[in-house]
PDB file of C-alpha atoms in Angstrom:
ATOM      1  CA  MET J  22       0.000   0.000   0.000  1.00 88.00           C
ATOM      2  CA  LYS J  23       1.266   3.479  -0.900  1.00 90.00           C
ATOM      3  CA  THR J  24      -0.266   6.693   0.401  1.00 92.00           C
ATOM      4  CA  TYR J  25       0.396  10.108  -1.149  1.00 92.00           C
ATOM      5  CA  LYS J  26      -0.213  13.269   0.879  1.00 95.00           C
ATOM      6  CA  ILE J  27      -1.499  16.145  -1.259  1.00 95.00           C
ATOM      7  CA  GLY J  28      -1.571  19.815  -0.252  1.00 95.00           C
ATOM      8  CA  ARG J  29       0.201  23.185  -0.104  1.00 94.00           C
ATOM      9  CA  ASP J  30       2.640  22.296   2.674  1.00 94.00           C
ATOM     10  CA  THR J  31       6.121  21.299   1.497  1.00 93.00           C
ATOM     11  CA  ASP J  32       6.166  18.057   3.494  1.00 94.00           C
ATOM     12  CA  ASN J  33       3.416  16.584   1.271  1.00 93.00           C
ATOM     13  CA  ASP J  34       4.304  14.035  -1.413  1.00 91.00           C
ATOM     14  CA  ILE J  35       2.542  16.195  -4.009  1.00 92.00           C
ATOM     15  CA  VAL J  36       2.834  19.901  -3.232  1.00 93.00           C
ATOM     16  CA  ILE J  37       0.249  22.245  -4.768  1.00 92.00           C
ATOM     17  CA  ASN J  38       1.430  25.798  -5.490  1.00 90.00           C
ATOM     18  CA  ASP J  39      -1.813  27.666  -4.865  1.00 86.00           C
ATOM     19  CA  GLN J  40      -1.400  31.442  -4.726  1.00 85.00           C
ATOM     20  CA  ASP J  41      -5.099  31.911  -3.850  1.00 87.00           C
ATOM     21  CA  VAL J  42      -4.698  29.636  -0.808  1.00 91.00           C
ATOM     22  CA  ARG J  43      -7.840  27.640  -1.604  1.00 94.00           C
ATOM     23  CA  VAL J  44      -6.068  24.290  -1.472  1.00 96.00           C
ATOM     24  CA  SER J  45      -5.448  23.301   2.156  1.00 96.00           C
ATOM     25  CA  ARG J  46      -1.961  22.696   3.553  1.00 95.00           C
ATOM     26  CA  TYR J  47      -2.923  19.027   3.989  1.00 97.00           C
ATOM     27  CA  HIS J  48      -5.753  18.798   1.473  1.00 97.00           C
ATOM     28  CA  ALA J  49      -6.171  15.059   0.818  1.00 97.00           C
ATOM     29  CA  THR J  50      -4.529  11.671   0.818  1.00 96.00           C
ATOM     30  CA  LEU J  51      -4.542   9.313  -2.147  1.00 95.00           C
ATOM     31  CA  THR J  52      -3.974   5.641  -1.338  1.00 92.00           C
ATOM     32  CA  ILE J  53      -3.057   2.906  -3.791  1.00 90.00           C
ATOM     33  CA  HIS J  54      -3.948  -0.367  -2.091  1.00 88.00           C
ATOM     34  CA  ASP J  55      -2.110  -3.656  -2.566  1.00 84.00           C
ATOM     35  CA  ASN J  56      -5.051  -5.067  -4.563  1.00 86.00           C
ATOM     36  CA  GLY J  57      -4.773  -2.157  -7.053  1.00 84.00           C
ATOM     37  CA  THR J  58      -7.769  -0.151  -5.876  1.00 89.00           C
ATOM     38  CA  ILE J  59      -7.307   3.577  -5.337  1.00 92.00           C
ATOM     39  CA  THR J  60      -9.050   5.722  -2.728  1.00 94.00           C
ATOM     40  CA  ILE J  61      -8.936   9.421  -1.911  1.00 96.00           C
ATOM     41  CA  ASN J  62      -9.684  10.955   1.473  1.00 97.00           C
ATOM     42  CA  ASP J  63     -10.571  14.664   1.587  1.00 97.00           C
ATOM     43  CA  GLN J  64      -9.170  16.473   4.634  1.00 97.00           C
ATOM     44  CA  SER J  65      -9.713  20.032   3.443  1.00 96.00           C
ATOM     45  CA  THR J  66     -11.828  23.094   4.050  1.00 94.00           C
ATOM     46  CA  ASN J  67     -12.731  23.795   0.409  1.00 96.00           C
ATOM     47  CA  GLY J  68     -13.410  20.244  -0.715  1.00 96.00           C
ATOM     48  CA  THR J  69     -12.273  17.676  -3.252  1.00 97.00           C
ATOM     49  CA  TYR J  70     -14.304  16.883  -6.364  1.00 97.00           C
ATOM     50  CA  VAL J  71     -14.332  13.581  -8.257  1.00 96.00           C
ATOM     51  CA  ASN J  72     -15.813  13.939 -11.744  1.00 96.00           C
ATOM     52  CA  GLY J  73     -17.435  17.178 -10.637  1.00 95.00           C
ATOM     53  CA  VAL J  74     -19.079  15.767  -7.519  1.00 96.00           C
ATOM     54  CA  LYS J  75     -17.894  16.913  -4.090  1.00 96.00           C
ATOM     55  CA  ILE J  76     -16.863  13.934  -1.964  1.00 96.00           C
ATOM     56  CA  LYS J  77     -17.544  13.690   1.752  1.00 95.00           C
ATOM     57  CA  SER J  78     -14.741  14.849   4.008  1.00 95.00           C
ATOM     58  CA  GLN J  79     -12.805  12.288   6.071  1.00 95.00           C
ATOM     59  CA  ILE J  80     -14.313   9.331   4.158  1.00 94.00           C
ATOM     60  CA  GLU J  81     -12.357   7.074   1.806  1.00 94.00           C
ATOM     61  CA  THR J  82     -13.804   7.365  -1.709  1.00 95.00           C
ATOM     62  CA  ALA J  83     -12.922   4.902  -4.465  1.00 95.00           C
ATOM     63  CA  VAL J  84     -11.417   6.498  -7.589  1.00 94.00           C
ATOM     64  CA  SER J  85      -9.601   5.384 -10.735  1.00 91.00           C
ATOM     65  CA  THR J  86      -6.963   6.974 -12.933  1.00 89.00           C
ATOM     66  CA  SER J  87      -9.672   7.867 -15.457  1.00 90.00           C
ATOM     67  CA  ASP J  88     -11.435  10.065 -12.864  1.00 93.00           C
ATOM     68  CA  SER J  89     -11.002  13.822 -12.800  1.00 95.00           C
ATOM     69  CA  ILE J  90      -9.948  14.933  -9.307  1.00 96.00           C
ATOM     70  CA  VAL J  91     -10.135  18.681  -8.606  1.00 95.00           C
ATOM     71  CA  LEU J  92      -8.920  20.223  -5.359  1.00 96.00           C
ATOM     72  CA  ALA J  93     -10.839  23.235  -4.007  1.00 95.00           C
ATOM     73  CA  LYS J  94     -12.390  23.882  -7.456  1.00 93.00           C
ATOM     74  CA  THR J  95      -9.036  25.294  -8.616  1.00 92.00           C
ATOM     75  CA  THR J  96      -6.433  22.585  -9.233  1.00 92.00           C
ATOM     76  CA  GLN J  97      -6.809  19.346 -11.145  1.00 93.00           C
ATOM     77  CA  LEU J  98      -4.722  16.412  -9.941  1.00 92.00           C
ATOM     78  CA  ASP J  99      -2.199  15.255 -12.534  1.00 88.00           C
ATOM     79  CA  TRP J 100      -2.290  11.451 -12.437  1.00 87.00           C
ATOM     80  CA  ASN J 101       1.178  11.330 -14.034  1.00 84.00           C
ATOM     81  CA  LEU J 102       2.657  12.599 -10.759  1.00 80.00           C
ATOM     82  CA  ILE J 103       1.341   9.704  -8.704  1.00 78.00           C
ATOM     83  CA  SER J 104       3.882   7.112  -9.823  1.00 64.00           C
ATOM     84  CA  THR J 105       6.825   9.522  -9.494  1.00 45.00           C
ATOM     85  CA  ALA J 106       5.960  11.227  -6.193  1.00 43.00           C
ATOM     86  CA  THR J 107       8.104  10.230  -3.231  1.00 38.00           C
ATOM     87  CA  ILE J 108       8.257  11.343   0.365  1.00 33.00           C
ATOM     88  CA  LEU J 109      11.885  12.502   0.052  1.00 36.00           C
ATOM     89  CA  LYS J 110      11.340  14.424  -3.175  1.00 43.00           C
ATOM     90  CA  PRO J 111       7.931  16.153  -3.366  1.00 46.00           C
ATOM     91  CA  MET J 112       6.444  17.005  -6.767  1.00 50.00           C
ATOM     92  CA  TYR J 113       5.177  20.553  -7.328  1.00 54.00           C
ATOM     93  CA  ILE J 114       2.196  21.461  -9.486  1.00 56.00           C
ATOM     94  CA  ALA J 115       0.821  24.921 -10.075  1.00 56.00           C
ATOM     95  CA  SER J 116      -2.774  25.859  -9.535  1.00 55.00           C
ATOM     96  CA  GLU J 117      -4.598  26.514 -12.777  1.00 53.00           C
ATOM     97  CA  SER J 118      -7.538  28.842 -13.052  1.00 48.00           C
ATOM     98  CA  GLN J 119     -10.457  26.919 -14.419  1.00 45.00           C
ATOM     99  CA  LYS J 120     -14.192  27.129 -14.405  1.00 41.00           C
ATOM    100  CA  PRO J 121     -15.735  25.938 -11.130  1.00 42.00           C
ATOM    101  CA  VAL J 122     -16.969  22.389 -11.185  1.00 40.00           C
ATOM    102  CA  TYR J 123     -20.596  22.134 -10.157  1.00 39.00           C
ATOM    103  CA  SER J 124     -21.827  18.750 -11.286  1.00 38.00           C
ATOM    104  CA  ALA J 125     -20.650  15.582 -12.951  1.00 41.00           C
ATOM    105  CA  THR J 126     -21.284  15.092 -16.649  1.00 43.00           C
ATOM    106  CA  PRO J 127     -22.200  11.560 -17.627  1.00 45.00           C
ATOM    107  CA  GLN J 128     -19.665   9.857 -19.827  1.00 47.00           C
ATOM    108  CA  LYS J 129     -20.885   8.325 -23.089  1.00 49.00           C
ATOM    109  CA  ALA J 130     -20.586   4.542 -23.125  1.00 51.00           C
ATOM    110  CA  LYS J 131     -17.510   3.448 -25.063  1.00 52.00           C
ATOM    111  CA  ASN J 132     -19.014   0.177 -26.292  1.00 56.00           C
ATOM    112  CA  THR J 133     -22.010   1.750 -28.033  1.00 64.00           C
ATOM    113  CA  SER J 134     -21.076   0.422 -31.481  1.00 73.00           C
ATOM    114  CA  ILE J 135     -20.660  -3.121 -30.118  1.00 76.00           C
ATOM    115  CA  MET J 136     -24.075  -2.953 -28.464  1.00 76.00           C
ATOM    116  CA  GLN J 137     -25.657  -1.657 -31.673  1.00 80.00           C
ATOM    117  CA  THR J 138     -24.071  -4.491 -33.666  1.00 82.00           C
ATOM    118  CA  ILE J 139     -25.358  -7.079 -31.197  1.00 82.00           C
ATOM    119  CA  GLY J 140     -28.822  -5.501 -31.382  1.00 81.00           C
ATOM    120  CA  TRP J 141     -28.888  -5.715 -35.183  1.00 82.00           C
ATOM    121  CA  ILE J 142     -27.720  -9.331 -35.094  1.00 85.00           C
ATOM    122  CA  LEU J 143     -30.548 -10.220 -32.702  1.00 82.00           C
ATOM    123  CA  ILE J 144     -33.087  -8.489 -34.960  1.00 84.00           C
ATOM    124  CA  VAL J 145     -31.840 -10.414 -38.015  1.00 84.00           C
ATOM    125  CA  ILE J 146     -31.948 -13.699 -36.081  1.00 82.00           C
ATOM    126  CA  GLY J 147     -35.522 -12.908 -35.032  1.00 79.00           C
ATOM    127  CA  ILE J 148     -36.569 -12.150 -38.615  1.00 78.00           C
ATOM    128  CA  ILE J 149     -34.979 -15.375 -39.862  1.00 80.00           C
ATOM    129  CA  GLY J 150     -36.767 -17.321 -37.094  1.00 76.00           C
ATOM    130  CA  ILE J 151     -40.132 -15.797 -38.031  1.00 74.00           C
ATOM    131  CA  TYR J 152     -39.545 -16.531 -41.736  1.00 72.00           C
ATOM    132  CA  ARG J 153     -38.648 -20.184 -41.037  1.00 76.00           C
ATOM    133  CA  THR J 154     -41.742 -20.754 -38.889  1.00 75.00           C
ATOM    134  CA  GLY J 155     -43.974 -19.576 -41.722  1.00 70.00           C
ATOM    135  CA  LEU J 156     -45.660 -16.850 -39.703  1.00 65.00           C
ATOM    136  CA  SER J 157     -46.939 -13.932 -41.703  1.00 63.00           C
ATOM    137  CA  PHE J 158     -48.029 -10.490 -40.655  1.00 58.00           C
ATOM    138  CA  THR J 159     -50.430  -8.196 -42.430  1.00 60.00           C
ATOM    139  CA  PHE J 160     -50.146  -4.472 -42.006  1.00 53.00           C
TER     140      PHE J 160
END
């Protein structure tokens, strides 16, 4: 298990340079568990957002590397820093000004074309089955 401390203070594993001081000194912890699951624990005043939804403070929340994690509505976590961050050598990222995140936007399913193909195959199989049984329909 590896835990990364995230915040403004220099003793964090990932140090956030936030000139507006919205990100807390010890904002959150990100834990990569031995079984490969990843959780984040918000410990801040201004909140942590996963895919636009504010997570509850002091509660482990499951996340994945495809999730967008925004600290205090100002700084997006760069997942590329997670594998290179160490306790002895903190990584620094600058706060970016971005539009506030208010709600999550649903992601479009990636396997839509596969599902459509399967649907068409089932329709064709149904038509062939009706034809073979000799049923007829009058419109």
